[in-house]
C-alpha cells in the first residue's frame, strides 16, 4: 500500500499536495504584542469595578458613620454613573485630540484625585465632591479602553481581547468585595475611608505602564502619520499581509489616497472630530442609524437587567434572603464577585469561536429564567412568617445563576460589540454615546433600587427586571447582526437593513439572520 502511494506520488510529481489543499486553514496564534497592549489598556476598567464593588460594603458603614438616609445612600451609590457621563462625553473629543494612549493616562490621573478626595472626606458633601471627580475618571476609562483595544487588535482575536474590559471590571468588583471584608474589621469611621482611598493605588500602577504602550494605528493614520501607523500594525497584525490590508483599509476610511505612502502625509479630512455629531445624530446614513440604535440599545438593556442593583446592593438582597450576620453578608458578596469573574473568563474564549449573537441570546435567556425564579423565591420569603429554607437556598442559587448568565454573554458584549461597529471617523464619539447610555441607565437603576423594592417588594423588583430582559431578547434577535471575524472597516456594510415592520402577506418571508451577517432581512420571494 505504501509502495502504491509512493508510486502515485512519483507519477504526479506533487506528493501530498491534494491532501494539503483540503486541509482547513490554521487559526493564527494570539499576537503577543497586541495581547499585552490590550491587557494593559483594559486594566483601566478595574477602576470602575473596584468602585462598584467597594461601595456595596462601604455604604453600610457610611450610613452608620455619617447618619444618612436611604435616599442619600441611593444617590451616593449611583451618582458616579451620572457623573461619568461627563467623562464619557469628554473622552471622545480628548482622544481625537491628544490620542488614545494619553487619554488613558488622563483617566488614571482624574480617578486618582477622586479616590484621594473620597478617602479623606469628612462629611457627606465632601464625599459627593470626591464621587464627582472619580466619576469623570471612570467615564474616561470606560470609553477609551474599548476603543483603543478594538483598534489595536487583529480581527481574528478582537472579540477575545476587547472582552478583557469586562474581565477587569469583574476583577475590580471582586477586589472591592474583598476590600470590604478585610476593612470591616477596622473602626467604622476609618474602615470605609480606607476602602475608598485604596482605589488610588491601581490608578498609579496603571498610569505608570501607559507610556510603554503604542498609540492606536487608526489614530496615527487620522493624523497623517503613516510611518508610525505601519510600524504598530506590523507588530499587532497576524501577518505582514494583514498589516498591509489593515493599513490600506484605514487609509481609505480616513480619506487618504492609496498612492500616498510617505511616512507623514496631509490628511484631507477632519482629524479632530469636527462635524461627527452631525453625522451621528442629525443626518445619519441608514447604516450609521442602525449602528447607533444597536450600540445604544445593547448598552441600555445591559443595565436595565438590574445587574448593578445586584452588585451594589447584594448585602441587602442577602439580608432579605435570610442572611443577617454582617460578616456572612460580606462573605456572600465575595461569592458573587468570584462567580462573575470566573464566568467572564469563560466568555472571553467564546467570542471569537461561536460569535457574538449566540452568546448574547443564550445569556439573556438564562438571565430571564434566573431573575424570574429569584423573584419567586424572594416573594415566598417575604410572605412567610418563618424561615423557609428551600426558598432561601433557591434565592441565593438564582442570584449566583443570574450573575453567571450575565457574565457569560451580556456582561462583555456591549463593550465588544459597540467598540467594533462604528466607522473610523465616528468611532470615538459613537462609542462614547453607547457608554453614556450605559452609565445613565446604570445610574437610574442604582439610585432607584431601594425605593423600587420598598414600593413593589423585593420579589416584584426582580420580576420587573425579568420582564425587561425578555424585551431585550427580542431586540437583540432582530437588530444585532453577527460581527465575528469581520475587520473594523467592513462593519458598516453589515448594517442598514433594519426593518421594524413584519410582512403582512404570505408571499413575503422573514430571514432571522442565519446567513453570514445575522441580519434581519425582509423581502418577497
Coordinates of C-alpha atoms in Angstrom, one line a residue:
X1 CA 0.0 0.0 0.0
X2 CA 2.8 2.4 0.9
X3 CA 4.6 1.5 -2.4
X4 CA 1.4 2.3 -4.3
X5 CA 1.2 5.7 -2.6
X6 CA 4.8 6.4 -3.3
X7 CA 4.3 5.4 -7.0
X8 CA 1.3 7.6 -7.2
X9 CA 3.3 10.5 -5.8
X10 CA 6.1 9.9 -8.2
X11 CA 3.8 9.9 -11.2
X12 CA 2.0 13.1 -10.1
X13 CA 5.2 14.8 -9.0
X14 CA 3.2 16.5 -6.3
X15 CA 3.3 14.4 -3.2
X16 CA 0.6 15.1 -0.6
X17 CA -0.4 18.3 -2.4
X18 CA -4.0 17.2 -2.9
X19 CA -4.4 16.3 0.8
X20 CA -2.8 19.6 1.8
X21 CA -5.1 21.6 -0.4
X22 CA -8.1 20.3 1.5
X23 CA -6.6 20.9 5.0
X24 CA -8.5 23.6 6.9
X25 CA -6.5 26.8 7.3
X26 CA -4.7 27.0 10.6
X27 CA -6.0 29.6 13.0
X28 CA -3.4 32.2 13.7
X29 CA -1.8 32.2 17.2
X30 CA -2.6 35.1 19.5
X31 CA -0.3 38.0 18.7
X32 CA 1.6 38.5 22.0
X33 CA 2.3 42.2 21.4
X34 CA -1.4 43.0 20.7
X35 CA -2.4 40.8 23.6
X36 CA -0.1 42.8 26.0
X37 CA -1.3 46.2 24.7
X38 CA -5.0 45.1 25.1
X39 CA -4.3 43.7 28.6
X40 CA -2.7 47.0 29.8
X41 CA -5.4 49.2 28.2
X42 CA -8.4 47.2 29.5
X43 CA -6.9 47.1 33.0
X44 CA -8.2 50.6 33.4
X45 CA -11.7 49.1 33.9
X46 CA -10.5 47.8 37.3
X47 CA -11.2 51.4 38.5
X48 CA -15.0 51.1 37.6
X49 CA -15.2 47.6 39.0
X50 CA -13.5 48.4 42.3
X51 CA -15.7 51.5 42.8
X52 CA -18.9 49.5 42.3
X53 CA -17.7 46.6 44.4
X54 CA -16.3 48.6 47.3
X55 CA -19.3 50.9 47.5
X56 CA -21.6 47.9 48.2
X57 CA -20.0 47.4 51.6
X58 CA -18.8 50.9 52.2
X59 CA -22.3 52.3 52.2
X60 CA -23.2 50.1 55.2
X61 CA -20.6 51.9 57.3
X62 CA -21.0 55.3 55.7
X63 CA -24.7 55.2 56.6
X64 CA -23.9 54.4 60.3
X65 CA -21.0 56.9 60.5
X66 CA -22.5 59.9 58.7
X67 CA -26.1 59.1 59.7
X68 CA -27.5 59.4 56.2
X69 CA -30.9 58.3 54.9
X70 CA -31.7 55.5 52.4
X71 CA -32.3 58.2 49.7
X72 CA -28.9 59.6 50.3
X73 CA -27.4 56.1 50.2
X74 CA -29.1 55.5 46.8
X75 CA -27.7 58.9 45.5
X76 CA -24.2 58.2 46.8
X77 CA -24.1 54.7 45.3
X78 CA -25.5 55.6 41.9
X79 CA -24.4 59.2 41.2
X80 CA -21.0 58.2 40.0
X81 CA -22.6 56.7 36.9
X82 CA -24.2 60.1 36.1
X83 CA -21.0 61.9 36.7
X84 CA -19.2 59.5 34.4
X85 CA -21.4 60.8 31.5
X86 CA -19.2 64.0 31.6
X87 CA -16.1 61.8 31.3
X88 CA -17.5 59.7 28.5
X89 CA -18.5 62.7 26.5
X90 CA -15.2 64.5 27.0
X91 CA -13.1 61.4 26.3
X92 CA -14.4 61.1 22.7
X93 CA -13.1 64.6 21.8
X94 CA -10.0 64.3 24.0
X95 CA -8.9 61.0 22.4
X96 CA -9.3 62.5 18.9
X97 CA -7.2 65.5 20.1
X98 CA -4.3 64.0 22.1
X99 CA -4.6 60.3 21.1
X100 CA -6.0 57.2 22.7
X101 CA -2.9 56.4 24.8
X102 CA -2.6 59.8 26.6
X103 CA -6.4 59.8 27.1
X104 CA -6.0 56.6 29.2
X105 CA -3.3 58.5 31.2
X106 CA -5.8 61.3 31.8
X107 CA -8.4 58.8 33.1
X108 CA -5.9 57.4 35.7
X109 CA -5.0 60.9 36.9
X110 CA -8.6 62.0 37.4
X111 CA -9.6 58.8 39.2
X112 CA -6.6 59.0 41.5
X113 CA -7.7 62.5 42.6
X114 CA -11.2 61.3 43.2
X115 CA -10.1 58.3 45.3
X116 CA -8.0 60.6 47.4
X117 CA -10.8 63.0 48.0
X118 CA -13.2 60.2 48.9
X119 CA -10.7 58.7 51.3
X120 CA -10.3 62.0 53.2
X121 CA -13.9 63.0 53.1
X122 CA -15.2 64.4 56.4
X123 CA -18.9 64.7 55.6
X124 CA -21.5 63.8 53.0
X125 CA -20.9 66.9 50.8
X126 CA -17.2 66.4 50.8
X127 CA -17.7 62.7 49.8
X128 CA -20.0 63.7 46.9
X129 CA -17.2 66.0 45.6
X130 CA -14.9 63.0 45.5
X131 CA -17.6 60.9 43.8
X132 CA -17.9 63.7 41.1
X133 CA -14.2 63.7 40.3
X134 CA -13.9 59.9 40.4
X135 CA -17.0 59.6 38.1
X136 CA -15.3 61.7 35.4
X137 CA -12.3 59.4 35.6
X138 CA -14.5 56.4 35.3
X139 CA -16.2 57.9 32.3
X140 CA -12.9 58.5 30.6
X141 CA -11.7 54.9 31.3
X142 CA -15.0 53.3 30.2
X143 CA -14.9 55.0 26.8
X144 CA -11.3 55.0 25.8
X145 CA -10.2 51.5 26.8
X146 CA -12.6 49.6 24.5
X147 CA -11.8 51.9 21.6
X148 CA -8.1 51.5 21.9
X149 CA -8.3 47.7 22.3
X150 CA -10.5 47.3 19.2
X151 CA -8.2 49.5 17.1
X152 CA -5.0 47.7 18.2
X153 CA -6.3 44.2 17.8
X154 CA -6.3 41.9 14.7
X155 CA -9.7 40.8 13.5
X156 CA -9.0 37.1 14.5
X157 CA -8.8 37.9 18.2
X158 CA -10.6 41.2 18.5
X159 CA -13.6 39.8 20.4
X160 CA -11.3 37.9 22.8
X161 CA -9.1 41.0 23.5
X162 CA -11.9 43.5 23.8
X163 CA -13.7 41.4 26.3
X164 CA -10.8 41.9 28.7
X165 CA -12.6 45.2 29.6
X166 CA -15.4 43.3 31.3
X167 CA -13.0 40.8 32.8
X168 CA -11.2 43.6 34.6
X169 CA -14.4 45.2 35.7
X170 CA -15.3 41.9 37.4
X171 CA -11.8 41.6 38.9
X172 CA -12.2 45.1 40.2
X173 CA -15.6 44.2 41.7
X174 CA -14.1 41.2 43.4
X175 CA -11.2 43.3 44.8
X176 CA -13.8 45.7 46.1
X177 CA -15.7 43.0 47.8
X178 CA -12.5 41.6 49.4
X179 CA -11.5 45.1 50.5
X180 CA -15.0 45.4 52.2
X181 CA -14.4 42.2 54.1
X182 CA -10.9 43.0 55.2
X183 CA -11.6 46.6 56.2
X184 CA -14.8 45.7 58.0
X185 CA -12.5 44.8 60.9
X186 CA -11.4 48.4 61.3
X187 CA -13.3 51.1 63.3
X188 CA -16.4 52.3 61.5
X189 CA -15.1 55.8 60.9
X190 CA -11.8 54.6 59.4
X191 CA -12.9 51.4 57.6
X192 CA -15.0 53.0 54.8
X193 CA -12.4 55.7 54.2
X194 CA -9.7 53.1 53.7
X195 CA -12.0 51.1 51.4
X196 CA -12.5 54.1 49.1
X197 CA -9.0 55.6 49.4
X198 CA -7.3 52.4 48.4
X199 CA -8.8 52.9 44.9
X200 CA -5.9 55.4 44.2
X201 CA -3.4 52.5 44.2
X202 CA -4.4 50.8 40.9
X203 CA -4.6 54.2 39.2
X204 CA -1.0 54.9 40.0
X205 CA 0.1 51.4 38.8
X206 CA -1.9 51.7 35.6
X207 CA -0.6 55.2 34.8
X208 CA 3.0 54.0 35.1
X209 CA 2.6 51.5 32.3
X210 CA 0.6 53.5 29.8
X211 CA 3.6 55.3 28.3
X212 CA 5.0 51.9 27.3
X213 CA 2.0 51.2 25.1
X214 CA 2.0 52.2 21.4
X215 CA -0.5 54.7 20.0
X216 CA -3.6 53.4 18.1
X217 CA -2.7 52.9 14.5
X218 CA -6.0 54.2 13.4
X219 CA -5.5 57.5 15.3
X220 CA -2.0 57.8 13.8
X221 CA -3.4 57.5 10.3
X222 CA -6.0 60.1 11.1
X223 CA -3.1 62.4 11.9
X224 CA -1.3 61.5 8.7
X225 CA 1.5 59.6 10.5
X226 CA 1.5 56.6 8.1
X227 CA 5.0 55.5 9.0
X228 CA 4.3 55.3 12.7
X229 CA 1.0 53.5 12.0
X230 CA 2.7 50.9 9.8
X231 CA 5.2 50.1 12.5
X232 CA 2.4 49.5 15.0
X233 CA 0.4 47.4 12.5
X234 CA 3.4 45.3 11.7
X235 CA 3.7 44.4 15.4
X236 CA 0.0 43.9 16.1
X237 CA -1.1 42.0 13.0
X238 CA -1.1 38.2 12.4
X239 CA 1.0 38.6 9.2
X240 CA 2.7 41.2 7.1
X241 CA -0.1 40.8 4.5
X242 CA -2.8 41.5 7.1
X243 CA -0.8 44.6 8.3
X244 CA -0.8 45.9 4.7
X245 CA -4.5 45.3 4.3
X246 CA -5.4 46.9 7.6
X247 CA -3.3 50.0 6.7
X248 CA -5.0 50.3 3.3
X249 CA -8.4 50.0 4.8
X250 CA -7.7 52.6 7.5
X251 CA -6.3 55.0 4.9
X252 CA -9.4 54.6 2.8
X253 CA -11.7 55.2 5.8
X254 CA -9.6 58.3 6.7
X255 CA -9.9 59.6 3.1
X256 CA -6.1 59.3 2.4
X257 CA -5.4 58.4 -1.3
X258 CA -3.9 54.9 -1.8
X259 CA -0.9 56.3 -3.7
X260 CA 0.3 58.4 -0.7
X261 CA 2.9 56.3 1.1
X262 CA 5.2 58.8 2.8
X263 CA 5.8 58.5 6.5
X264 CA 3.9 61.7 7.1
X265 CA 1.1 62.9 4.8
X266 CA -1.5 65.6 4.7
X267 CA -4.9 64.3 5.8
X268 CA -7.6 65.7 3.6
X269 CA -10.4 65.1 6.0
X270 CA -11.0 66.4 9.5
X271 CA -9.0 64.6 12.2
X272 CA -10.2 66.0 15.5
X273 CA -13.9 65.0 15.4
X274 CA -15.4 68.2 14.0
X275 CA -18.9 67.6 12.5
X276 CA -19.0 64.0 13.7
X277 CA -22.1 64.6 16.0
X278 CA -24.0 65.9 12.9
X279 CA -23.2 62.7 11.0
X280 CA -24.1 60.6 14.0
X281 CA -27.4 62.2 15.1
X282 CA -28.7 64.9 12.7
X283 CA -28.1 63.4 9.2
X284 CA -27.0 59.7 9.7
X285 CA -27.0 57.3 6.8
X286 CA -29.2 54.2 7.2
X287 CA -26.1 52.2 8.2
X288 CA -25.0 54.7 10.8
X289 CA -28.6 55.0 12.2
X290 CA -28.8 51.2 12.6
X291 CA -25.3 51.1 14.2
X292 CA -26.3 53.8 16.7
X293 CA -29.5 52.0 17.6
X294 CA -27.7 48.8 18.1
X295 CA -24.9 50.4 20.2
X296 CA -27.2 52.4 22.5
X297 CA -29.7 49.6 22.7
X298 CA -27.3 46.9 23.8
X299 CA -25.8 49.2 26.5
X300 CA -29.3 50.3 27.7
X301 CA -30.6 46.8 28.0
X302 CA -27.5 45.5 29.7
X303 CA -28.1 47.9 32.6
X304 CA -31.9 47.6 32.6
X305 CA -31.4 43.9 33.6
X306 CA -30.7 45.2 37.1
X307 CA -27.1 43.9 37.3
X308 CA -25.8 47.0 39.2
X309 CA -28.6 46.6 41.7
X310 CA -27.4 43.1 42.4
X311 CA -23.7 44.2 42.6
X312 CA -24.2 47.3 44.6
X313 CA -26.9 46.1 47.0
X314 CA -26.1 42.4 47.3
X315 CA -25.7 42.7 51.1
X316 CA -29.3 44.0 51.3
X317 CA -30.6 41.3 49.0
X318 CA -28.8 38.6 51.0
X319 CA -30.4 40.1 54.1
X320 CA -33.8 39.9 52.5
X321 CA -33.0 36.3 51.6
X322 CA -32.4 35.4 55.3
X323 CA -28.7 36.1 55.9
X324 CA -28.5 38.5 58.9
X325 CA -24.8 38.5 60.0
X326 CA -22.8 41.4 58.7
X327 CA -19.8 39.1 58.3
X328 CA -21.8 36.5 56.4
X329 CA -23.4 39.1 54.1
X330 CA -19.9 40.4 53.1
X331 CA -18.6 36.9 52.5
X332 CA -21.7 36.1 50.3
X333 CA -20.9 39.2 48.2
X334 CA -17.4 37.8 47.7
X335 CA -19.1 34.7 46.3
X336 CA -21.0 37.0 43.8
X337 CA -17.8 38.6 42.7
X338 CA -16.0 35.3 42.3
X339 CA -18.8 33.9 40.2
X340 CA -18.9 36.9 38.0
X341 CA -15.1 36.8 37.4
X342 CA -15.0 33.1 36.7
X343 CA -17.8 33.2 34.1
X344 CA -16.5 36.3 32.4
X345 CA -13.2 34.5 31.9
X346 CA -15.0 31.7 30.1
X347 CA -16.8 34.2 27.9
X348 CA -13.5 35.7 26.7
X349 CA -12.6 32.4 25.0
X350 CA -16.0 32.1 23.3
X351 CA -16.5 35.4 21.5
X352 CA -14.2 34.5 18.5
X353 CA -15.3 30.9 18.5
X354 CA -19.1 30.9 18.5
X355 CA -19.8 34.6 17.7
X356 CA -21.5 37.5 19.4
X357 CA -25.2 36.7 18.7
X358 CA -25.3 33.2 20.2
X359 CA -23.6 34.3 23.4
X360 CA -25.9 37.3 23.8
X361 CA -29.1 35.4 23.1
X362 CA -28.3 32.4 25.3
X363 CA -27.0 34.7 28.1
X364 CA -30.2 36.8 28.1
X365 CA -32.4 33.6 28.1
X366 CA -30.6 32.4 31.2
X367 CA -31.0 35.8 32.8
X368 CA -34.8 35.8 32.2
X369 CA -35.1 32.4 33.9
X370 CA -32.9 33.2 36.9
X371 CA -34.4 36.7 37.5
X372 CA -38.0 35.3 37.4
X373 CA -37.0 32.4 39.8
X374 CA -35.2 34.8 42.1
X375 CA -38.3 37.0 42.2
X376 CA -40.4 33.9 43.1
X377 CA -38.0 32.8 45.9
X378 CA -37.8 36.3 47.4
X379 CA -41.6 36.7 47.2
X380 CA -42.1 33.4 49.1
X381 CA -39.7 34.6 51.8
X382 CA -41.3 38.0 52.0
X383 CA -44.8 36.5 52.6
X384 CA -43.7 33.9 55.2
X385 CA -43.7 34.4 59.0
X386 CA -41.0 31.8 59.5
X387 CA -37.7 30.8 57.7
X388 CA -38.4 28.9 54.5
X389 CA -35.1 27.1 54.0
X390 CA -35.7 25.9 50.4
X391 CA -36.7 29.4 49.3
X392 CA -33.5 30.9 50.9
X393 CA -31.4 28.3 49.1
X394 CA -33.3 28.9 45.8
X395 CA -32.9 32.7 46.1
X396 CA -29.1 32.5 46.8
X397 CA -28.6 30.0 44.0
X398 CA -30.6 32.1 41.5
X399 CA -28.7 35.2 42.4
X400 CA -25.5 33.5 41.6
X401 CA -27.0 32.0 38.5
X402 CA -28.1 35.4 37.3
X403 CA -24.6 36.9 37.6
X404 CA -23.2 33.8 35.9
X405 CA -25.6 34.0 32.9
X406 CA -25.0 37.8 32.8
X407 CA -21.2 37.4 32.7
X408 CA -21.1 34.6 30.1
X409 CA -22.5 36.9 27.4
X410 CA -24.4 40.1 28.3
X411 CA -21.6 41.4 30.5
X412 CA -18.8 41.8 28.0
X413 CA -21.0 42.0 24.8
X414 CA -21.8 45.7 24.8
X415 CA -18.2 46.8 25.1
X416 CA -17.0 44.3 22.5
X417 CA -19.9 45.0 20.1
X418 CA -20.2 48.7 20.2
X419 CA -16.4 49.4 20.0
X420 CA -16.1 47.5 16.7
X421 CA -19.2 48.5 14.7
X422 CA -18.8 52.3 14.2
X423 CA -16.9 53.7 11.1
X424 CA -13.5 55.0 11.9
X425 CA -14.3 58.7 11.8
X426 CA -17.3 58.2 14.1
X427 CA -15.8 55.6 16.4
X428 CA -14.7 57.6 19.4
X429 CA -17.9 59.7 19.6
X430 CA -20.2 56.8 18.8
X431 CA -18.6 54.6 21.4
X432 CA -18.9 57.4 23.9
X433 CA -22.6 57.7 23.2
X434 CA -23.1 54.0 23.9
X435 CA -21.1 54.2 27.1
X436 CA -23.1 57.3 28.1
X437 CA -26.3 55.4 27.7
X438 CA -24.8 52.6 29.7
X439 CA -23.8 54.9 32.6
X440 CA -27.0 56.9 32.5
X441 CA -29.2 53.7 32.7
X442 CA -26.9 52.3 35.4
X443 CA -27.2 55.5 37.4
X444 CA -31.0 55.4 37.3
X445 CA -31.2 51.8 38.2
X446 CA -28.7 52.2 41.1
X447 CA -30.4 55.2 42.5
X448 CA -33.9 53.7 42.5
X449 CA -33.5 50.1 43.7
X450 CA -34.1 50.7 47.4
X451 CA -37.2 52.9 46.6
X452 CA -38.3 50.3 44.0
X453 CA -38.3 47.3 46.3
X454 CA -39.9 49.3 49.0
X455 CA -42.7 50.2 46.6
X456 CA -43.3 46.9 44.8
X457 CA -41.5 44.4 47.1
X458 CA -38.1 42.9 46.6
X459 CA -39.6 40.0 44.6
X460 CA -41.6 42.4 42.4
X461 CA -38.4 44.3 41.6
X462 CA -36.8 41.2 40.1
X463 CA -39.9 40.2 38.2
X464 CA -39.7 43.7 36.6
X465 CA -36.1 43.1 35.7
X466 CA -37.0 39.8 34.2
X467 CA -39.7 41.4 32.0
X468 CA -37.2 44.0 30.7
X469 CA -34.7 41.2 30.0
X470 CA -37.4 39.4 27.9
X471 CA -38.0 42.6 25.8
X472 CA -34.2 42.9 25.3
X473 CA -34.0 39.3 23.9
X474 CA -36.3 40.2 21.1
X475 CA -34.4 43.5 20.5
X476 CA -31.1 41.6 20.2
X477 CA -32.6 38.9 18.0
X478 CA -34.0 41.4 15.4
X479 CA -31.5 44.2 15.5
X480 CA -27.9 42.9 16.0
X481 CA -26.1 41.3 13.0
X482 CA -23.1 39.0 13.7
X483 CA -19.7 40.7 13.5
X484 CA -17.4 37.7 14.3
X485 CA -14.3 37.7 12.1
X486 CA -15.0 40.9 10.3
X487 CA -12.5 43.7 10.0
X488 CA -13.4 47.1 11.6
X489 CA -13.5 48.6 8.1
X490 CA -16.1 46.0 6.9
X491 CA -18.6 46.7 9.7
X492 CA -20.7 49.4 8.1
X493 CA -21.7 47.0 5.3
X494 CA -23.4 44.7 7.8
X495 CA -25.8 47.4 8.9
X496 CA -28.5 49.4 7.2
X497 CA -31.2 46.8 6.6
X498 CA -33.0 47.3 9.8
X499 CA -36.7 46.7 9.4
X500 CA -39.3 47.3 12.1
X501 CA -42.4 46.0 10.4
X502 CA -43.2 42.3 9.8
X503 CA -44.5 41.5 6.3
X504 CA -48.3 41.0 6.1
X505 CA -48.8 38.8 3.1
X506 CA -47.9 35.2 2.6
X507 CA -45.6 35.9 -0.3
X508 CA -43.1 37.6 2.0
X509 CA -40.8 35.8 4.4
X510 CA -38.5 36.8 7.2
X511 CA -34.9 35.7 7.5
X512 CA -33.7 35.8 11.0
X513 CA -30.0 36.1 10.3
X514 CA -28.9 32.6 9.7
X515 CA -26.7 33.9 6.9
X516 CA -23.2 35.2 7.4
X517 CA -24.3 38.6 8.6
X518 CA -27.0 37.5 11.0
X519 CA -29.2 40.5 9.8
X520 CA -33.0 40.8 9.7
X521 CA -34.0 40.9 6.1
X522 CA -37.5 41.2 4.8
X523 CA -38.4 40.7 1.2
X524 CA -40.5 38.9 -1.4
X525 CA -39.5 35.5 -2.5

